[in-house]
Backbone as a ProteinNet text record, in pm:
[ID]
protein_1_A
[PRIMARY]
XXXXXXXXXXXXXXXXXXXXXXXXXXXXXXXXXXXXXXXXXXXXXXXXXXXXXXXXXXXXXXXXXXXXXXXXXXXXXXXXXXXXXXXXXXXXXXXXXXXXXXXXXXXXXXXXXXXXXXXXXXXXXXXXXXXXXXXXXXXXXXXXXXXXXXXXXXXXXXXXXXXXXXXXXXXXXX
[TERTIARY]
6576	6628.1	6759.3	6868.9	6987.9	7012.4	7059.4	7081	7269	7272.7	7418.1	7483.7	7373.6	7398.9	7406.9	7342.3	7395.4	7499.8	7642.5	7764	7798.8	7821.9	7886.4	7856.7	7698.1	7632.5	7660.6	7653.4	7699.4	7832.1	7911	8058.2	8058.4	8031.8	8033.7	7948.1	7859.4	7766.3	7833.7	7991.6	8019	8162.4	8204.3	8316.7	8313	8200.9	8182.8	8189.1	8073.6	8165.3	8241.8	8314.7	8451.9	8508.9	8576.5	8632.1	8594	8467.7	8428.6	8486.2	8490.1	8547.7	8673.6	8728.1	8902.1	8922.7	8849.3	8969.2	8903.2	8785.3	8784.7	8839.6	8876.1	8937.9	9102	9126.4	9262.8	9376.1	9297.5	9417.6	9322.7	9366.8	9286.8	9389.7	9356.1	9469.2	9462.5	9518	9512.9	9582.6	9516.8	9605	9660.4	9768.8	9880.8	9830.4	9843.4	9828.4	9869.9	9982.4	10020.7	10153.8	10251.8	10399.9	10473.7	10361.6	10350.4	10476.5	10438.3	10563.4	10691.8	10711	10810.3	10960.6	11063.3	11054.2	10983.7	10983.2	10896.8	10822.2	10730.4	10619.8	10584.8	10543.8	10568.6	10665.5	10731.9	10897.7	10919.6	10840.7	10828.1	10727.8	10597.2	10490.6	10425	10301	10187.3	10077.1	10073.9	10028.2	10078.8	9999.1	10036.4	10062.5	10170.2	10147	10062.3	10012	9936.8	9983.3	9978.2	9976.1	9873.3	9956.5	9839.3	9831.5	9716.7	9711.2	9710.2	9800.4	9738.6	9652.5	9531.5	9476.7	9462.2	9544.3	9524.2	9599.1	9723.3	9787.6	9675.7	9621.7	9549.1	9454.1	9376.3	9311.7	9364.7	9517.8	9604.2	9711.7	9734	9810.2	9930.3	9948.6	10100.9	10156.4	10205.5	10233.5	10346.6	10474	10569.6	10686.4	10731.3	10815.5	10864	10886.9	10944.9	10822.3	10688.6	10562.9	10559.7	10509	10373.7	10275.5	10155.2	10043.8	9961	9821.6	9707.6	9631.2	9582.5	9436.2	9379.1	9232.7	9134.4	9239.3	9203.6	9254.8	9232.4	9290.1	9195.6	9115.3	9137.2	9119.2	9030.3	9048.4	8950.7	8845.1	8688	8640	8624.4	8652.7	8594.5	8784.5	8856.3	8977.2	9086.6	9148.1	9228.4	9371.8	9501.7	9612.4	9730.7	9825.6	9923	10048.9	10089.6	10216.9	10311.3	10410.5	10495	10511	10529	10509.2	10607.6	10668.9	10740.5	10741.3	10649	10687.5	10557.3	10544.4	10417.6	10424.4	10308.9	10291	10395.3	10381.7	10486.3	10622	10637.7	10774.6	10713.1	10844.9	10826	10907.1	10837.1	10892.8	10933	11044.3	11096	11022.1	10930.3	10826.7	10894.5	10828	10863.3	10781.5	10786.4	10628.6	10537.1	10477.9	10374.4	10384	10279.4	10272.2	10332.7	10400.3	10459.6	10567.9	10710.9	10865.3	10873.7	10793.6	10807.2	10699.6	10644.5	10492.4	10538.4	10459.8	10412.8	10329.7	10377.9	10260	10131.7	10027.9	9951.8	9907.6	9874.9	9859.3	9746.3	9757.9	9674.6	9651	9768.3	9803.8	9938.2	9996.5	10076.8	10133.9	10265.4	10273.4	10337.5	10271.9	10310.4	10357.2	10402.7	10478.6	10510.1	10517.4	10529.1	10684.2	10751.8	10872.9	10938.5	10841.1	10878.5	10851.6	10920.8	10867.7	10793.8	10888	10795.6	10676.1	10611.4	10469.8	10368	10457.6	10362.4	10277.5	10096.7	10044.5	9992.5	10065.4	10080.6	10092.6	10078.3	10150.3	10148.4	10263.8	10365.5	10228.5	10133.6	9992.2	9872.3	9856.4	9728.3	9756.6	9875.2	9953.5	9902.9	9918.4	9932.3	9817.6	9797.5	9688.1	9660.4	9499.4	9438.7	9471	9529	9559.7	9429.7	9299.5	9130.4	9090.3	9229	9186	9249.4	9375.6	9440.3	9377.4	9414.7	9346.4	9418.9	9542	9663.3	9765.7	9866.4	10017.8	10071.3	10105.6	10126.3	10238.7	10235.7	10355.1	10370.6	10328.2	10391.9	10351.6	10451.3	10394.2	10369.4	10215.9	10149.5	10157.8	10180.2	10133.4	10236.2	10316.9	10339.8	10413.5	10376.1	10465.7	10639.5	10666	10803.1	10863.4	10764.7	10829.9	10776.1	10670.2	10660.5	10707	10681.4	10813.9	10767.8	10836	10794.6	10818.9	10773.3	10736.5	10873.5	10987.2	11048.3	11063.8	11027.8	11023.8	11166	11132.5	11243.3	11278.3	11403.8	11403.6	11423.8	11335.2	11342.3	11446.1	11427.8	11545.5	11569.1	11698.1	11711.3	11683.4	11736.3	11729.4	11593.8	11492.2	11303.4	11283.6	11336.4	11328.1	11393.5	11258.7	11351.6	11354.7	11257.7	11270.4	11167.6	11243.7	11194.1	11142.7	11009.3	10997.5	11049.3	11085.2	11086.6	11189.9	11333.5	11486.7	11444	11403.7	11402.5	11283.7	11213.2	11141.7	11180.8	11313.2	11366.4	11411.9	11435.7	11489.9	11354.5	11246.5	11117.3	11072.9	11143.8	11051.4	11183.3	11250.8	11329.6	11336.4
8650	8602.5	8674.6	8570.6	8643.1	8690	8805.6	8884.2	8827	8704.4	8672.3	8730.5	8724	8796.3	8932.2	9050.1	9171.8	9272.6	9203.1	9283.5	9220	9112.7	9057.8	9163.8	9131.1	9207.9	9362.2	9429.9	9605.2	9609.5	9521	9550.5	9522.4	9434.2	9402.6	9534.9	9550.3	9676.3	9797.2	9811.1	9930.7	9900.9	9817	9776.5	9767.5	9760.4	9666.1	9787.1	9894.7	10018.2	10047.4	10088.9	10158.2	10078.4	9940.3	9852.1	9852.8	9917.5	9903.8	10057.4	10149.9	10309.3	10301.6	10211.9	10217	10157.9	10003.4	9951.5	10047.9	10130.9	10225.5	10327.3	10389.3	10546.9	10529.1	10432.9	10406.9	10343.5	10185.7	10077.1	9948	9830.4	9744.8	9616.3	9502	9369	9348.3	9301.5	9290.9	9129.9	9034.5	8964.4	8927.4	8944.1	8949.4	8825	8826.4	8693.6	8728.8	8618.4	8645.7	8693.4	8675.7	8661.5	8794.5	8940.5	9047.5	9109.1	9120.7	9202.4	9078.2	8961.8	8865.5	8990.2	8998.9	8897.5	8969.3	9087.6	9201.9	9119.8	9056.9	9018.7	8848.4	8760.4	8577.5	8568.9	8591.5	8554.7	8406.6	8331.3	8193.4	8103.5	8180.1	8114.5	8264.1	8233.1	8331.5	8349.7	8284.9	8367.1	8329.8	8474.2	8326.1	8507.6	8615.3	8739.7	8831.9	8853.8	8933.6	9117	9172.5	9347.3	9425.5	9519.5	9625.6	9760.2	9765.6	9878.2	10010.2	10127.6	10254.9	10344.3	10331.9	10374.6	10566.7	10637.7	10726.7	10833.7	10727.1	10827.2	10877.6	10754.7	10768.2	10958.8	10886.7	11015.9	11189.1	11166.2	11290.6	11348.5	11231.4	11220.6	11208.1	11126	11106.1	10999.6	10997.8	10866.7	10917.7	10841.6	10900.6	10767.6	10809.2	10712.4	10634.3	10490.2	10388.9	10316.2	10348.1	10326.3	10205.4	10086.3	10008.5	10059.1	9976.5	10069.9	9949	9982.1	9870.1	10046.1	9983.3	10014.6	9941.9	10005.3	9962.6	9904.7	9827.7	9783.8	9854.9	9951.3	10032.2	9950.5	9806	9720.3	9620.8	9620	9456.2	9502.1	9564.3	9617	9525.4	9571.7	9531.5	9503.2	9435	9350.6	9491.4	9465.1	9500	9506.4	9546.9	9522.2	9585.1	9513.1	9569.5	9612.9	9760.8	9770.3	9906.9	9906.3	10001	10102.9	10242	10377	10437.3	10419	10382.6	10606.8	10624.9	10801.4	10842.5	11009.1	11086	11183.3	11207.9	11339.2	11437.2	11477	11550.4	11491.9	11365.1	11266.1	11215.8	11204.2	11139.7	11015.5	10891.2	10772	10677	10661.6	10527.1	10413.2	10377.5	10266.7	10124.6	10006	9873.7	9811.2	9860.3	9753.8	9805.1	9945.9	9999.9	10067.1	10106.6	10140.5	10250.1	10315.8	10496.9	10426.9	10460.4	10461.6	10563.4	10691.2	10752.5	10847.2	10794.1	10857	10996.3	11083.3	11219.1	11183.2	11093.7	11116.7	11197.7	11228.5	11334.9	11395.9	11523.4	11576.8	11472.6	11406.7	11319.3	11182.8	11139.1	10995.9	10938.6	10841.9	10796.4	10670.4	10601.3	10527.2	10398.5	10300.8	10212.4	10039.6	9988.1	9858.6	9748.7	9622.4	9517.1	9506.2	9468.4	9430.2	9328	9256.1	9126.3	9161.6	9197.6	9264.2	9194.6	9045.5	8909.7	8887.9	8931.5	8847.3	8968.3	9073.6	9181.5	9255.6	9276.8	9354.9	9497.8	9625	9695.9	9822.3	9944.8	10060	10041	9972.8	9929.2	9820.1	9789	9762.8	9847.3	9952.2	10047	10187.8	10205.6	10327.6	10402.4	10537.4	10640.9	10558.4	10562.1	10530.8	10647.8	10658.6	10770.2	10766.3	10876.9	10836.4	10858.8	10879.3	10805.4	10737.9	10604.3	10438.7	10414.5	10491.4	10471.6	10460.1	10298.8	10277	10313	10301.8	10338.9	10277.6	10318.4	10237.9	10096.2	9972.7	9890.3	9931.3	9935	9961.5	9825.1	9718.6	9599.8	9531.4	9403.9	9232.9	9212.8	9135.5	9080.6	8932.5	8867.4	8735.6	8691.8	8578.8	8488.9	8553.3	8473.6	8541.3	8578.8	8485.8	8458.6	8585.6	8617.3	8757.2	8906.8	8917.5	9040.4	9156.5	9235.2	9364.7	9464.7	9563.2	9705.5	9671.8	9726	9727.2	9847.5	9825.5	9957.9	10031.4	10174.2	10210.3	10258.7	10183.7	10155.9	10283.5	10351.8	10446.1	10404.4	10526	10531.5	10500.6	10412.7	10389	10532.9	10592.9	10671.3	10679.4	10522.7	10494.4	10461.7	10481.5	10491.5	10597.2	10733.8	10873.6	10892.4	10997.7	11058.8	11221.9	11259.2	11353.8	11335.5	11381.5	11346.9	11469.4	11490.4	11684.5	11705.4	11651.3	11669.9	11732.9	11685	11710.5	11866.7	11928.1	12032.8	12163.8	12057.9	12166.3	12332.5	12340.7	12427.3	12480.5	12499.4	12576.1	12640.1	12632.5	12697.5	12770.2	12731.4	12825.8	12962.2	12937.8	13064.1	13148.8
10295.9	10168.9	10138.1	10105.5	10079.8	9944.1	9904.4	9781.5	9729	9732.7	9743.3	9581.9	9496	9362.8	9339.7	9442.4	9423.8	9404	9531.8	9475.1	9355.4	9292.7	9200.8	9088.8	9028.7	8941.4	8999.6	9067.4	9118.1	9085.9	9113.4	9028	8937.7	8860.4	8661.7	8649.8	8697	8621.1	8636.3	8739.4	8695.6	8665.7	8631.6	8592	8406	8352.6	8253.9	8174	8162.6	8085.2	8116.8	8227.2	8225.7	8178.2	8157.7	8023.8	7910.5	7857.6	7750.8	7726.4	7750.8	7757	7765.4	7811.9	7790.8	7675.5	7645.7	7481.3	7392.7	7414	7293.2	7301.9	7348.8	7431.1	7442.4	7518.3	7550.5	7458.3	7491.8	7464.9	7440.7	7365.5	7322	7240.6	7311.2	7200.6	7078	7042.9	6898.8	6852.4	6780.7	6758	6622.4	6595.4	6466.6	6428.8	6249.8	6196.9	6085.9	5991.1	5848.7	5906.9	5798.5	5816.4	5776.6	5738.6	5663.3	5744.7	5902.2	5968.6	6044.6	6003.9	6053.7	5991.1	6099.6	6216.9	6308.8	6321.2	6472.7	6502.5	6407.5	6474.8	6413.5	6490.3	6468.1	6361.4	6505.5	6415.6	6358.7	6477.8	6451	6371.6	6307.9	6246.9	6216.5	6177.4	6087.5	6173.7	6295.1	6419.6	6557.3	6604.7	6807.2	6866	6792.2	6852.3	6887.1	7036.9	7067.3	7113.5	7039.6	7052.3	7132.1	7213.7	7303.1	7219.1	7147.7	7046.5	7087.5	7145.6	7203.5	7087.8	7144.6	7059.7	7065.2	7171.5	7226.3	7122	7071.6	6977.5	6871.9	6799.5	6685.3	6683	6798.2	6861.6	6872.9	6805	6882.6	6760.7	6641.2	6577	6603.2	6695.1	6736.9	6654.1	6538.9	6502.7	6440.2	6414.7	6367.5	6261.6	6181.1	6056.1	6148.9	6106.2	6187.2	6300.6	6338.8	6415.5	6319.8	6439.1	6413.3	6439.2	6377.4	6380.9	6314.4	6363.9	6355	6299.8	6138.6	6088.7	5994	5974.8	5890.1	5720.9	5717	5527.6	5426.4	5320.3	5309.2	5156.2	5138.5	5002.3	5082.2	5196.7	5295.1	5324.3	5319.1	5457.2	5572.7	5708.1	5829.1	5846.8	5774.8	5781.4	5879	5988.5	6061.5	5994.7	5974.3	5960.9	6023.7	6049.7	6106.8	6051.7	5984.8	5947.8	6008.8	5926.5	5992	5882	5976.7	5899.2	5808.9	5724.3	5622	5629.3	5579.7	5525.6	5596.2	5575	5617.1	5573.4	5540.1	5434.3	5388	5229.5	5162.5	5152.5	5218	5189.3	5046.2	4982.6	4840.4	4825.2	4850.7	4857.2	4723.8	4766.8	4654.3	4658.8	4579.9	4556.1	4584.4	4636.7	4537	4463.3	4344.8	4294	4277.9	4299.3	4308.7	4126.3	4113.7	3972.6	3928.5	4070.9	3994.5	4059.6	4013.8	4138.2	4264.5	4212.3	4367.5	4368.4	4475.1	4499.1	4644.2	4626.5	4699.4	4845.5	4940	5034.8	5024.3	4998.3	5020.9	5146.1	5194.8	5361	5380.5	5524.6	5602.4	5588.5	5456.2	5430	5499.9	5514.1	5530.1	5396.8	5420.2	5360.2	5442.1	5425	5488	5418.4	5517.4	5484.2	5592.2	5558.3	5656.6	5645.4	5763.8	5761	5664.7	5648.2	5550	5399.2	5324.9	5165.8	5087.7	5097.4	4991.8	5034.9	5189.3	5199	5251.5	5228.9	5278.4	5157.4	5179.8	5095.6	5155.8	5090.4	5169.3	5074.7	5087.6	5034.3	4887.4	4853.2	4739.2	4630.5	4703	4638.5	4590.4	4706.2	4682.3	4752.7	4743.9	4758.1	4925.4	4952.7	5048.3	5089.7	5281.7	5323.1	5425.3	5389	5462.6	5672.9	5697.1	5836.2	5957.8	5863.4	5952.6	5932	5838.3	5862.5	6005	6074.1	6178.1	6309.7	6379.2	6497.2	6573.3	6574.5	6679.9	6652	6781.4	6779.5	6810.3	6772.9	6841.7	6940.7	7048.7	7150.2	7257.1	7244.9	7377.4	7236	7312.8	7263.7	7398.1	7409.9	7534.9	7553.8	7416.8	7398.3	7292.4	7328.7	7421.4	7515.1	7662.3	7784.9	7688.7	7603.7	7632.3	7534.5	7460.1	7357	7425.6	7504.7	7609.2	7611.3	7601.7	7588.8	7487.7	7507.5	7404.4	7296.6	7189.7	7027.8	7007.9	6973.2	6924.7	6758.8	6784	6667.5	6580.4	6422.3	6390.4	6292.1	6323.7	6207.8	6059.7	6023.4	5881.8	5795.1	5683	5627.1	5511.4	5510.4	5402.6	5267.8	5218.8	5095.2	5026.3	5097.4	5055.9	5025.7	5054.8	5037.1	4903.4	4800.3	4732.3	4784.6	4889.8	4937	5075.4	5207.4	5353.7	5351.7	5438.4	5459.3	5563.4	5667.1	5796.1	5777.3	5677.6	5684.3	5641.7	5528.1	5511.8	5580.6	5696.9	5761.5	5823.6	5916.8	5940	5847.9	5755.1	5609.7	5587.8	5591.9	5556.6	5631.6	5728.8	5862.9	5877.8	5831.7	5822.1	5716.3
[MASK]
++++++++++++++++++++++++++++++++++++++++++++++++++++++++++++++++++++++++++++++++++++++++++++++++++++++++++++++++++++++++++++++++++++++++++++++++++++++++++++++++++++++++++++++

């Protein structure tokens, strides 16, 4: 009797966690929907972009002003979102819309925002977001073949700052 089903099943069976140990550990897709980060992201409609999330930074705190970044909602539960890292802790940001004009990052929050201001709900809604809602970095577009390519991070705009910490870090340490 032939076992013609054994390697198949012996490779899924050891293939299948080690994929399941990488999109949690590593890296994992993501797919964009809503016009929140146009143009970076469906420049052309409110979905269709697919993102490779590194989730390795999250794990490490590598995330830095100007990052996309996929986390938890912190107003949706279960709901995913994708924005960009606007300030990080002890930056004191120029609001739009939010109920104070310039809010204090607090240590281990961030503040974040969609590229698109009119359709993004973000920050400027429910202020500093805790950075252990953070899943990771968006770094590729995977999907569509035709947009492909690294995610680049965009620097910080000046004029959001009413005070950056980073600029006056070396002044403290001396």
């Amino acid at each position: 009797m032939s076992l013609w089903w054994y390697e198949p099943l012996r490779t899924f069976l050891f293939l299948f966690p080690a994929a399941l140990t990488a999109s949690h550990v590593l890296c994992a897709p993501a797919r964009v929907e809503g016009a929140s980060m146009q143009p970076t992201l469906n420049p052309e409609s409110t979905h269709g972009d697919v993102v490779l999330i590194n989730k390795w930074t999250a794990r490490h705190g590598k995330v830095r002003r100007g990052d996309v970044i996929a986390l938890r909602a912190p107003d949706r539960h279960g709901s995913l979102i994708i924005k960009r890292v606007v300030g990080l802790e002890n930056d004191v940001i120029l609001t739009r819309g939010y109920s104070e004009t310039r809010v204090r990052v607090p240590p281990g929050h961030a503040w974040i925002e969609g590229d698109c201001r009119q359709r993004s709900h973000d920050s400027n809604d429910y202020g500093p977001v805790p950075l252990g809602l953070l899943l990771g970095r968006a770094d590729w577009i995977v999907w569509p073949l035709s947009r492909i390519g690294r995610l680049e991070r965009q620097p910080a705009c000046d004029e959001r700052f009413a005070y950056r910490a980073d600029y006056y870090k070396h002044d403290e340490d001396n």
